[in-house]
Coordinates of C-alpha atoms and ligand atoms in Angstrom, one line a residue:
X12 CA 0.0 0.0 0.0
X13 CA 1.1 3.7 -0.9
X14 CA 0.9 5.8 2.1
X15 CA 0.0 9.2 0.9
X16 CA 2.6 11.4 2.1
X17 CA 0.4 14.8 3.3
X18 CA 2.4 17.9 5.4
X19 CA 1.5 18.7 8.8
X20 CA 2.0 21.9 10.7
X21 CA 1.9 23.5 13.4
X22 CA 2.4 27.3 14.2
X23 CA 5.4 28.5 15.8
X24 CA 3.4 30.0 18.9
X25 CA 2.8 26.0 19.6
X26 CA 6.3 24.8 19.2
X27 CA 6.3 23.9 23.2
X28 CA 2.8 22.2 23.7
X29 CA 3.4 18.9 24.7
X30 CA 2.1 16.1 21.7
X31 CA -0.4 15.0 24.1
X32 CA -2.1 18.2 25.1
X33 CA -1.8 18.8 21.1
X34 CA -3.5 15.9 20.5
X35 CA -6.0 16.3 22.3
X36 CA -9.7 17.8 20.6
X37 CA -10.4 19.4 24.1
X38 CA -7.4 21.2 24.5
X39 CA -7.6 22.3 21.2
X40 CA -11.5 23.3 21.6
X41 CA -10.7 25.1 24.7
X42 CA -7.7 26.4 23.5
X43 CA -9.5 27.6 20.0
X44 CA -8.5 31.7 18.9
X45 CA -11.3 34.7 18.7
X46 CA -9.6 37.8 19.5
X47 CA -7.8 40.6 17.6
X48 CA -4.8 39.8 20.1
X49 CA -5.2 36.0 20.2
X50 CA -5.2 36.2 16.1
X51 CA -2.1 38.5 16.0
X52 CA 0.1 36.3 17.9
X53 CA -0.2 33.7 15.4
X54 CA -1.0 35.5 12.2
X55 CA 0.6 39.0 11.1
X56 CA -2.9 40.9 10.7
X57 CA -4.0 43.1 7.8
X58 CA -6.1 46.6 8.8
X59 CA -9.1 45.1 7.2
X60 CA -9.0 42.2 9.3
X61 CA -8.4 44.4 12.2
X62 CA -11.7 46.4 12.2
X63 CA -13.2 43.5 11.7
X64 CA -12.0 41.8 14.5
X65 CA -12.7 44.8 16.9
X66 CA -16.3 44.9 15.4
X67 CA -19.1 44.4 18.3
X68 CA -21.6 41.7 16.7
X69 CA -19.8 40.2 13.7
X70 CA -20.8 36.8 13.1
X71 CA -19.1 34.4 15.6
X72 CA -14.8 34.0 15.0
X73 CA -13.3 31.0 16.8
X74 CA -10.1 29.2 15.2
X75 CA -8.4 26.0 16.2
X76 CA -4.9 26.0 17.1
X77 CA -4.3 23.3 14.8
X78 CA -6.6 24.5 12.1
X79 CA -4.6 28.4 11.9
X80 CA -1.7 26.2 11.7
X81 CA -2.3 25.7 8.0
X82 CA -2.1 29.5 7.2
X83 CA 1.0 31.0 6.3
X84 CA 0.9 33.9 8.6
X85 CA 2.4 36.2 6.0
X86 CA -0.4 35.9 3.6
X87 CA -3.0 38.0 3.7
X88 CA -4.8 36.1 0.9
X89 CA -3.7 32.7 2.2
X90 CA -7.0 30.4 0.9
X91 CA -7.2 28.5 4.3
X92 CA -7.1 32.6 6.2
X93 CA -9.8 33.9 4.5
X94 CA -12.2 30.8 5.3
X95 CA -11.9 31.6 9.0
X96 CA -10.1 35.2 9.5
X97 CA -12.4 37.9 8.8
X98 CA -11.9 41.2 7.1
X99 CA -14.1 44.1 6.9
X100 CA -15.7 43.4 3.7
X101 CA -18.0 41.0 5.5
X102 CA -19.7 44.7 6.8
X103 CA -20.7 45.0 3.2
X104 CA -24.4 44.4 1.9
X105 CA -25.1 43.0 -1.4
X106 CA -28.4 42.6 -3.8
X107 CA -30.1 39.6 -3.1
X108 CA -28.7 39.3 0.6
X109 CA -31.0 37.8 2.8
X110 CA -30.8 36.3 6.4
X111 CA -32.5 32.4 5.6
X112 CA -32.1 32.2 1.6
X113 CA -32.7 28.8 1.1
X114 CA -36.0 29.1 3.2
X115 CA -35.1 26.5 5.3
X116 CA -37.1 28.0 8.8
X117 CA -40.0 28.2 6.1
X118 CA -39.4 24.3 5.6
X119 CA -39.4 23.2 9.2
X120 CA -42.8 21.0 10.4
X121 CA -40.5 22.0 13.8
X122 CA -37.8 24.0 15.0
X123 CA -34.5 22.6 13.6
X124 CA -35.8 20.0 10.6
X125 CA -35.8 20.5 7.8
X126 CA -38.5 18.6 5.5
X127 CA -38.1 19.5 1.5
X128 CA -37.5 16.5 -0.2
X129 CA -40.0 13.6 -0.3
X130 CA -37.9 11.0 1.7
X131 CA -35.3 12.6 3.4
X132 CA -35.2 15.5 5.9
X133 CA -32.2 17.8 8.0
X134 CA -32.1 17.7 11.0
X135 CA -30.0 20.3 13.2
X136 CA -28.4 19.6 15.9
X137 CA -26.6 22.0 17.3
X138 CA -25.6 25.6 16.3
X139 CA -22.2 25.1 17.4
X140 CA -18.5 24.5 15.6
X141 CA -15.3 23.4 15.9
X142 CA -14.3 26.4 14.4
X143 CA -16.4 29.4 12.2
X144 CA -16.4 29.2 8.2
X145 CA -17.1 33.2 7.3
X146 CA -19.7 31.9 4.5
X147 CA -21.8 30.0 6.7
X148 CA -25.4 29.5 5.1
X149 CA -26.4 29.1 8.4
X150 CA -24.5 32.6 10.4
X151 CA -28.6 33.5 11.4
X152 CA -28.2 30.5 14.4
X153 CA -25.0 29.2 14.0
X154 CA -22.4 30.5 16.6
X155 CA -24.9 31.4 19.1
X156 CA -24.8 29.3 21.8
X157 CA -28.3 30.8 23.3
X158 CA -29.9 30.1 19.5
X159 CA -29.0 26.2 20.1
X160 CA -31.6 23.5 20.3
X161 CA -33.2 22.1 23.3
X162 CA -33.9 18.6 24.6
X163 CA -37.5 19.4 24.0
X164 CA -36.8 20.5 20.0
X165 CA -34.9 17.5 20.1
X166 CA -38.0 15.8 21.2
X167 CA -40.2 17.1 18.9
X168 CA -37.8 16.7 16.0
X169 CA -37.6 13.1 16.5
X170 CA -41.5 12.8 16.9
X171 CA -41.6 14.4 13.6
X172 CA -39.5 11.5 12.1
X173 CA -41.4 8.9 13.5
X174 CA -44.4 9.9 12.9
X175 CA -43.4 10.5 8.9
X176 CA -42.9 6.9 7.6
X177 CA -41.5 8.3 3.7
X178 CA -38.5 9.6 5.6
X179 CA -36.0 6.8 4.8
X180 CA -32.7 9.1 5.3
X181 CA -31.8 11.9 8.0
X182 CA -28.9 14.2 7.5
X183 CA -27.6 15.3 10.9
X184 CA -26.4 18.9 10.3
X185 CA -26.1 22.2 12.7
X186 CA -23.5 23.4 13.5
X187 CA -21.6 20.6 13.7
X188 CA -23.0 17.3 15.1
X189 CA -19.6 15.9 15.7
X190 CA -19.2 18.6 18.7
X191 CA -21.8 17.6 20.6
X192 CA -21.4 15.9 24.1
X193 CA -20.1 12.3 22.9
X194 CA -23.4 11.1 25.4
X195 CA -25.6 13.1 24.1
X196 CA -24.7 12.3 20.2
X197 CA -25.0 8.5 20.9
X198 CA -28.2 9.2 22.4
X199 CA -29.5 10.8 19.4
X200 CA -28.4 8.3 17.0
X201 CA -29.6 5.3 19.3
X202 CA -32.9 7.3 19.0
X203 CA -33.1 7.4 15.5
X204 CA -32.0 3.8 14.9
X205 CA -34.8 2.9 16.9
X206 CA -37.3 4.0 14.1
X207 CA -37.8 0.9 11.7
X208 CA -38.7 3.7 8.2
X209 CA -34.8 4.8 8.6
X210 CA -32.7 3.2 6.5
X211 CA -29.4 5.5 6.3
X212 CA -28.2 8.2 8.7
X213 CA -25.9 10.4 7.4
X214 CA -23.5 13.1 9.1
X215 CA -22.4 16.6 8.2
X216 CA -18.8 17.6 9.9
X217 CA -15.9 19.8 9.4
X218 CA -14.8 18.3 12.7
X219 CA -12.2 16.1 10.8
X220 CA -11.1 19.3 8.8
X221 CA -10.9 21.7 11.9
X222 CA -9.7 19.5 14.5
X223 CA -8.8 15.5 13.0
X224 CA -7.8 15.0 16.7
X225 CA -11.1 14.0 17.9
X226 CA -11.2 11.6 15.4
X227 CA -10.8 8.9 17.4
X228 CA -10.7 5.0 17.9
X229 CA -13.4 5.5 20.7
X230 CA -15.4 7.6 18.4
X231 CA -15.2 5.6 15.3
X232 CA -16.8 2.4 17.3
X233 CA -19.5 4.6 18.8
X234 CA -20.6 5.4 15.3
X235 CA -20.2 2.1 14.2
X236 CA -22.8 0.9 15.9
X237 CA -25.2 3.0 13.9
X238 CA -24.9 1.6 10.5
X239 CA -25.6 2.3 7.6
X240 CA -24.2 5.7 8.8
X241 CA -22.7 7.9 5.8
X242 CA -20.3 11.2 6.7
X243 CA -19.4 14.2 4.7
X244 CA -16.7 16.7 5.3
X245 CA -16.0 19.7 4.1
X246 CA -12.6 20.6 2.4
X247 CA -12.5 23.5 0.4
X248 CA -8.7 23.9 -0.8
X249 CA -5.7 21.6 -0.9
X250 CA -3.8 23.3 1.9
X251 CA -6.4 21.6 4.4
X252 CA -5.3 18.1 3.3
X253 CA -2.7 17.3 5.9
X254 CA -1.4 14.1 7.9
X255 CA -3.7 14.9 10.4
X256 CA -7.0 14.5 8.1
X257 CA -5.7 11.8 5.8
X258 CA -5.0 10.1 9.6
X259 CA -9.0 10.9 10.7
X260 CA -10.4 9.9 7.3
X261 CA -8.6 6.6 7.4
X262 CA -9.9 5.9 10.7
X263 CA -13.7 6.8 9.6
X264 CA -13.0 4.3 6.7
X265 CA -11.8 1.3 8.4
X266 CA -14.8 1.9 11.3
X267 CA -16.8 0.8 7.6
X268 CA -18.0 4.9 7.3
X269 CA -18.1 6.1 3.3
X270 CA -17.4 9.4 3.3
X271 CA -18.1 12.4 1.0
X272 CA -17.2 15.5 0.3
X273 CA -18.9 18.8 -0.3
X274 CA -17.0 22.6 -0.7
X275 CA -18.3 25.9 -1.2
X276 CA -17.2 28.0 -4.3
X277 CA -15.6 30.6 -3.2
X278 CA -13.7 33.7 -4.9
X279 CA -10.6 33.9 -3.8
X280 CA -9.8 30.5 -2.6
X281 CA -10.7 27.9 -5.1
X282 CA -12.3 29.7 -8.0
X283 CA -10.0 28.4 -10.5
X284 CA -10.0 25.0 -12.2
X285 CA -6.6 23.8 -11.3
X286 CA -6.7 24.5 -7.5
X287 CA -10.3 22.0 -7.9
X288 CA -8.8 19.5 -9.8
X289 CA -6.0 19.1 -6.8
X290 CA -8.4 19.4 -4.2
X291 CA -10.2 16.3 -6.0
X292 CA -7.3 14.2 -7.0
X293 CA -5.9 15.0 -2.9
X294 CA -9.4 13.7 -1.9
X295 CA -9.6 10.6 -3.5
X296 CA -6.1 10.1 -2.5
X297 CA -7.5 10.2 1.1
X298 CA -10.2 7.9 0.3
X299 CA -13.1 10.6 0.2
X300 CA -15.3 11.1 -2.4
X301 CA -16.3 14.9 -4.2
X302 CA -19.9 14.7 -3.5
X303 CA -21.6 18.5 -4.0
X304 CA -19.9 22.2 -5.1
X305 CA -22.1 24.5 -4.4
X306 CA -22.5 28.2 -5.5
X307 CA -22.4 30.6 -2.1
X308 CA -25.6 31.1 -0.9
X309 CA -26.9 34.8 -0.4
X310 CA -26.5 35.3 3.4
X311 CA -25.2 38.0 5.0
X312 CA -21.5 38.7 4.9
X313 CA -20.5 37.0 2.1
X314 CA -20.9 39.2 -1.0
X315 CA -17.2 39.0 -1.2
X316 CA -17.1 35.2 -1.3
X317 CA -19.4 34.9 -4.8
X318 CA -18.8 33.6 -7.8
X319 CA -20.8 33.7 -11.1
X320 CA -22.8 30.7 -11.7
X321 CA -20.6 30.4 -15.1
X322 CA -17.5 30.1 -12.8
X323 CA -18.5 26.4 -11.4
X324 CA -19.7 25.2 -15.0
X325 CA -15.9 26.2 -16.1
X326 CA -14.5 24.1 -13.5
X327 CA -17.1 21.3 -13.6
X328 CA -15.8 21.6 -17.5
X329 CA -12.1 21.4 -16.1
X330 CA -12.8 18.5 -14.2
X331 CA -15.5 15.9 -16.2
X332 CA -13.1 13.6 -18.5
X333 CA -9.7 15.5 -17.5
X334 CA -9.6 13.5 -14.5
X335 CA -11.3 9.8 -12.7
X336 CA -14.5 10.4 -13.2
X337 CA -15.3 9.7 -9.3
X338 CA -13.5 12.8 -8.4
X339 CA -15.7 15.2 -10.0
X340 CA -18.6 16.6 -8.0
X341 CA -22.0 17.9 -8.7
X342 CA -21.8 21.8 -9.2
X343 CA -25.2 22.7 -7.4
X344 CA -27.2 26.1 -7.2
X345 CA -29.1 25.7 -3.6
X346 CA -32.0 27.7 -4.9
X347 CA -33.0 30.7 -3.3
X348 CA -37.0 30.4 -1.8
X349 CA -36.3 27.4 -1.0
X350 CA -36.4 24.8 -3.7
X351 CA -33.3 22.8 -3.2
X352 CA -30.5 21.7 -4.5
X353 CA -30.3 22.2 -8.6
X354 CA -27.6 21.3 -10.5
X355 CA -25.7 23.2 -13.1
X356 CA -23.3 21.7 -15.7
X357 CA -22.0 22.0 -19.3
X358 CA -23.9 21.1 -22.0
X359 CA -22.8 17.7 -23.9
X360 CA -26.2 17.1 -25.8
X361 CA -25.8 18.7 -28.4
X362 CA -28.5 17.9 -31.0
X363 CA -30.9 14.7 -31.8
X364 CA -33.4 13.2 -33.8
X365 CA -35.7 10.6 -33.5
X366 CA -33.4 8.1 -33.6
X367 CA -29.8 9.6 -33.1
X368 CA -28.3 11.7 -30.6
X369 CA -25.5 14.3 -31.5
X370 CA -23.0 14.6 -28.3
X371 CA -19.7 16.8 -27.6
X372 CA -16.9 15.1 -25.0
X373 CA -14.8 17.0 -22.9
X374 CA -12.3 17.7 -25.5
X375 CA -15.1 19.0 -28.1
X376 CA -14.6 15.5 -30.4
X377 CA -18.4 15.5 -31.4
X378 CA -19.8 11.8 -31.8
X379 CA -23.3 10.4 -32.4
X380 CA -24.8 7.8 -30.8
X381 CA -27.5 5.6 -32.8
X382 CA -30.5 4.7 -30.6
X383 CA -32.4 1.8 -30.8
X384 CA -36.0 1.7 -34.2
X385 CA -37.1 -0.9 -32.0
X386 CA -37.0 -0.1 -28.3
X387 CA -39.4 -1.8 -26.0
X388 CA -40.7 0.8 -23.3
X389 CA -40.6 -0.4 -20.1
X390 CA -43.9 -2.2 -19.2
X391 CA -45.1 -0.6 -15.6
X392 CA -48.3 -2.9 -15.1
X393 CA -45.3 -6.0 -15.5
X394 CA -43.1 -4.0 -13.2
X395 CA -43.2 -5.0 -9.3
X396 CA -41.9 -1.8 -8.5
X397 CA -44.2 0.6 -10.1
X398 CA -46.8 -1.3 -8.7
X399 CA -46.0 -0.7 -5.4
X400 CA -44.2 2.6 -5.8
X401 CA -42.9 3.3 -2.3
X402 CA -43.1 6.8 -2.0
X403 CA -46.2 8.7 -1.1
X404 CA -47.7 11.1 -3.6
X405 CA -46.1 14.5 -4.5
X406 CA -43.3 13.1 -6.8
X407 CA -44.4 14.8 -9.9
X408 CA -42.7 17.8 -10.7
X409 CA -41.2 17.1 -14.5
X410 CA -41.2 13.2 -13.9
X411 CA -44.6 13.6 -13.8
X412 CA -45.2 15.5 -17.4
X413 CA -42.8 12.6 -18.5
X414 CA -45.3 9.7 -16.9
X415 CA -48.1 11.6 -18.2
X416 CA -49.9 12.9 -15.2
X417 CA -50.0 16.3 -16.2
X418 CA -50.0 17.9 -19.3
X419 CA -47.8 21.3 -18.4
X420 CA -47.2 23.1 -15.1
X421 CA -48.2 26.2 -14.8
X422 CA -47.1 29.2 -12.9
X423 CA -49.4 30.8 -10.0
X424 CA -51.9 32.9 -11.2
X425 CA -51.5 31.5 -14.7
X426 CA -55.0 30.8 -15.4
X427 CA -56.5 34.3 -14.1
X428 CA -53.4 36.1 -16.5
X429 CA -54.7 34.6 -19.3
X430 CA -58.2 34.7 -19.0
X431 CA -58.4 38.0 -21.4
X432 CA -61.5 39.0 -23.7
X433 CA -65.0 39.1 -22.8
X434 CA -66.6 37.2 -20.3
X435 CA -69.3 36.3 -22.7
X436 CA -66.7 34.8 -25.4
X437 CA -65.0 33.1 -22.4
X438 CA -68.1 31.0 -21.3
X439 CA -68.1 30.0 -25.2
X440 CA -65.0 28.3 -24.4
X441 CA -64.3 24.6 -23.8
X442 CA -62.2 23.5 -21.3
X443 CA -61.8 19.9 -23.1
X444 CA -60.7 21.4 -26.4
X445 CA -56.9 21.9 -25.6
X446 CA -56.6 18.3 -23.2
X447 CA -55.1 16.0 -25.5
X448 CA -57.8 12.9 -26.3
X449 CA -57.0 10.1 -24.5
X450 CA -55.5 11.9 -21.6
X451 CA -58.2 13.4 -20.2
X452 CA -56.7 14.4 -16.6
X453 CA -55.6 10.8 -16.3
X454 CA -58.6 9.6 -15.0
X455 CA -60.1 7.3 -17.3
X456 CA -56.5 5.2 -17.7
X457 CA -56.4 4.0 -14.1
X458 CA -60.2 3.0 -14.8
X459 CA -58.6 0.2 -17.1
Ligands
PLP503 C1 -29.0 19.1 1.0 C2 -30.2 18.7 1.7 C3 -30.7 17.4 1.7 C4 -29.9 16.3 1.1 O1 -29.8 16.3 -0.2 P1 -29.1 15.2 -1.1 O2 -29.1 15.7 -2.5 O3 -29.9 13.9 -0.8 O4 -27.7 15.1 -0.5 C5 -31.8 17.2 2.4 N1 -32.6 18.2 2.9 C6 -32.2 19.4 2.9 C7 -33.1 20.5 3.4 C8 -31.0 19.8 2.2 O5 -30.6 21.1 2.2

């Protein structure tokens, strides 16, 4: 076996902690930077990052020892710095800012879940972190330790869930569920094994990234216990791929844990195809899979972190055939309102007829592929599982023009816009004249 061979640092203010206070997650929790002065003895500090720093109610600072480590205190534009450090453009307000933008309080049956898609729901755990990103999507609870949630949310979540059979899949989110009281996180999980309709649990940490210490051997066989239990970190540039997280990742591994990856486009850190296509290769070297890149969402204080849209189908395009094919993520645009995660790529279709499809690869060679004259459709009344589809109703969306259920969505307020002309000429109008025949609403099909 190839060990990969990954640096690992340490500031010089450190040199003389002892390994095993270094080591270990709580000294480095309780040892964790948040002031202008703890910040300048490590890092030399910029003036923007001053008057940040002495600004009363900036969203919550707090840096690991071992995490500020990875900065090169000389840099003012070091890509691991300006994840964590922040500088006075975060006062700045944009167009489009808002303080929940993906909706999510809108989405919550109760405090802290999050129910959007059909058969899966967030759940939050905790607003608190091993350290704080400056983009968080999140920065209107997160960081507050009065905002976090109660046994009694945590009550009501978990009713939610097992009173909601389609929910096959929670994602435990926050904040960072990995910093919760080691009890109190076992509880939880021992809670929501105990509801048959679960099939996977899945985890959301930058623990590993921020402090791969508490990645332990005691840990791992706690969550062990819980499977199928997924994880997914969150690495956002090459620099944070050290000895220390290829050590935690392997130890998630071998405890049977597959584990993902999702980072945040952001400019001025990893807006640029080459420093993605490293971040991928590094992660697959470690064992963990690209899972999402999403666009910055439009919270506050992080105007200076976005990209245009156009910036993650260029590295998407950078990525797709130019490397393994495993280690290129989804590019996704968490819509705005509230309507999840959509994903954005290049195009590779690039004409087609009824029987041929015209396709572009990722070097521009354009090929055809021949379909099938012939092609038996998939029989549903033959199939077991469209019999008993598993899910309950609500899946229609474009699917459901494709099955035939519906003709065309329309917007809201469709009908009234285009009810135009005389009421008198309108009541001459009928309704069955633009429903294809034999559709009819759908009605008469399942009649047989
Ligand atoms: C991201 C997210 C999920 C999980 O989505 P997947 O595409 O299955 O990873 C579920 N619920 C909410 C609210 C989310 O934001």
């Amino acid at each position: 076996m190839s060990t990969p061979q990954f640096p690992s640092r340490r500031a010089e203010l450190y040199r003389n902690v002892p390994d095993d206070q270094w080591n270990d997650w709580r000294w480095q929790l309780s040892h964790r930077l948040n002031s202008l002065e703890e910040i300048g003895q490590v890092l030399e500090l910029s003036e923007s990052e001053k008057k940040a720093l002495s600004q009363k109610g900036l969203f919550r600072v707090d840096v690991t020892p071992y995490f500020i480590s990875l900065i090169n205190p000389m840099d003012p534009n070091d890509p691991v710095r300006r994840q964590v450090i922040p500088t006075d453009r975060e006062l700045s307000a944009f167009t489009g800012m808002m303080e929940d933008s993906l909706a999510e309080d809108a989405h919550s049956p109760v405090p802290g879940l999050v129910h959007r898609y059909p058969d899966r729901a967030l759940m939050l755990v905790t607003t608190q972190c091993a350290s704080y990103c400056r983009y968080c999507t999140r920065g209107r609870i997160v960081g507050d330790p009065s905002a976090t949630f109660s046994r009694e949310e945590m009550d009501a979540q978990i009713a939610y869930l097992e009173k909601t059979p389609q929910i096959r899949d929670v994602l435990l989110s926050g904040g960072d569920p990995l910093v919760l009281a080691p009890k109190l996180l076992e509880e939880l999980l021992t809670r929501l094994r105990a509801i048959p309709h679960i099939e996977i649990v899945r985890i959301g940490s930058r623990v590993p990234v921020f402090m791969p210490m508490r990645i332990t051997e005691e840990l791992c066989q706690m969550l062990a216990q819980f499977h199928p239990l997924w994880l997914n970190i969150h690495v956002n540039h090459p620099n944070e791929i050290t000895a220390e997280l290829a050590q935690a990742t392997d130890r998630l591994l071998r405890a049977g844990i597959p584990l993902g990856n999702q980072s945040v486009l952001l400019a001025g850190i990893n807006d640029c195809v080459n420093i993605q296509r490293k971040l991928v290769q590094d992660l697959v070297r470690i064992r963990v899979r690209p899972y999402y890149l999403y666009i910055c969402d439009l919270v506050e204080g992080v105007g200076h972190f976005r990209t245009p849209v156009s910036k993650g189908i260029e590295i998407i395009e950078g990525l797709r055939g130019h490397t393994s094919g495993f280690a290129v993520p989804t590019f996704v645009v968490d819509a705005p309102g509230g309507g999840g995660k959509i994903p954005v790529m290049p195009n590779y279709v690039i004409s087609s007829s009824d029987h041929k499809v015209v396709l572009r690869n990722y070097e521009g060679f354009i090929s055809t592929y021949e379909e099938p004259q012939d092609y038996q459709s998939h029989d549903p009344s033959t199939c077991a599982y469209c019999q008993h589809p598993r899910v309950e109703g609500g899946q229609t969306g474009v699917l459901g023009l494709l099955e035939g259920k519906q003709m065309s969505i329309k917007p809201q307020g469709f009908d009234q816009l285009h009810m135009r002309g005389e009421e008198a000429h309108r009541l001459r109008l009928d309704d069955n004249k633009w429903k294809p025949l034999g559709i009819g609403g759908g009605e008469e099909e399942k009649k047989e």
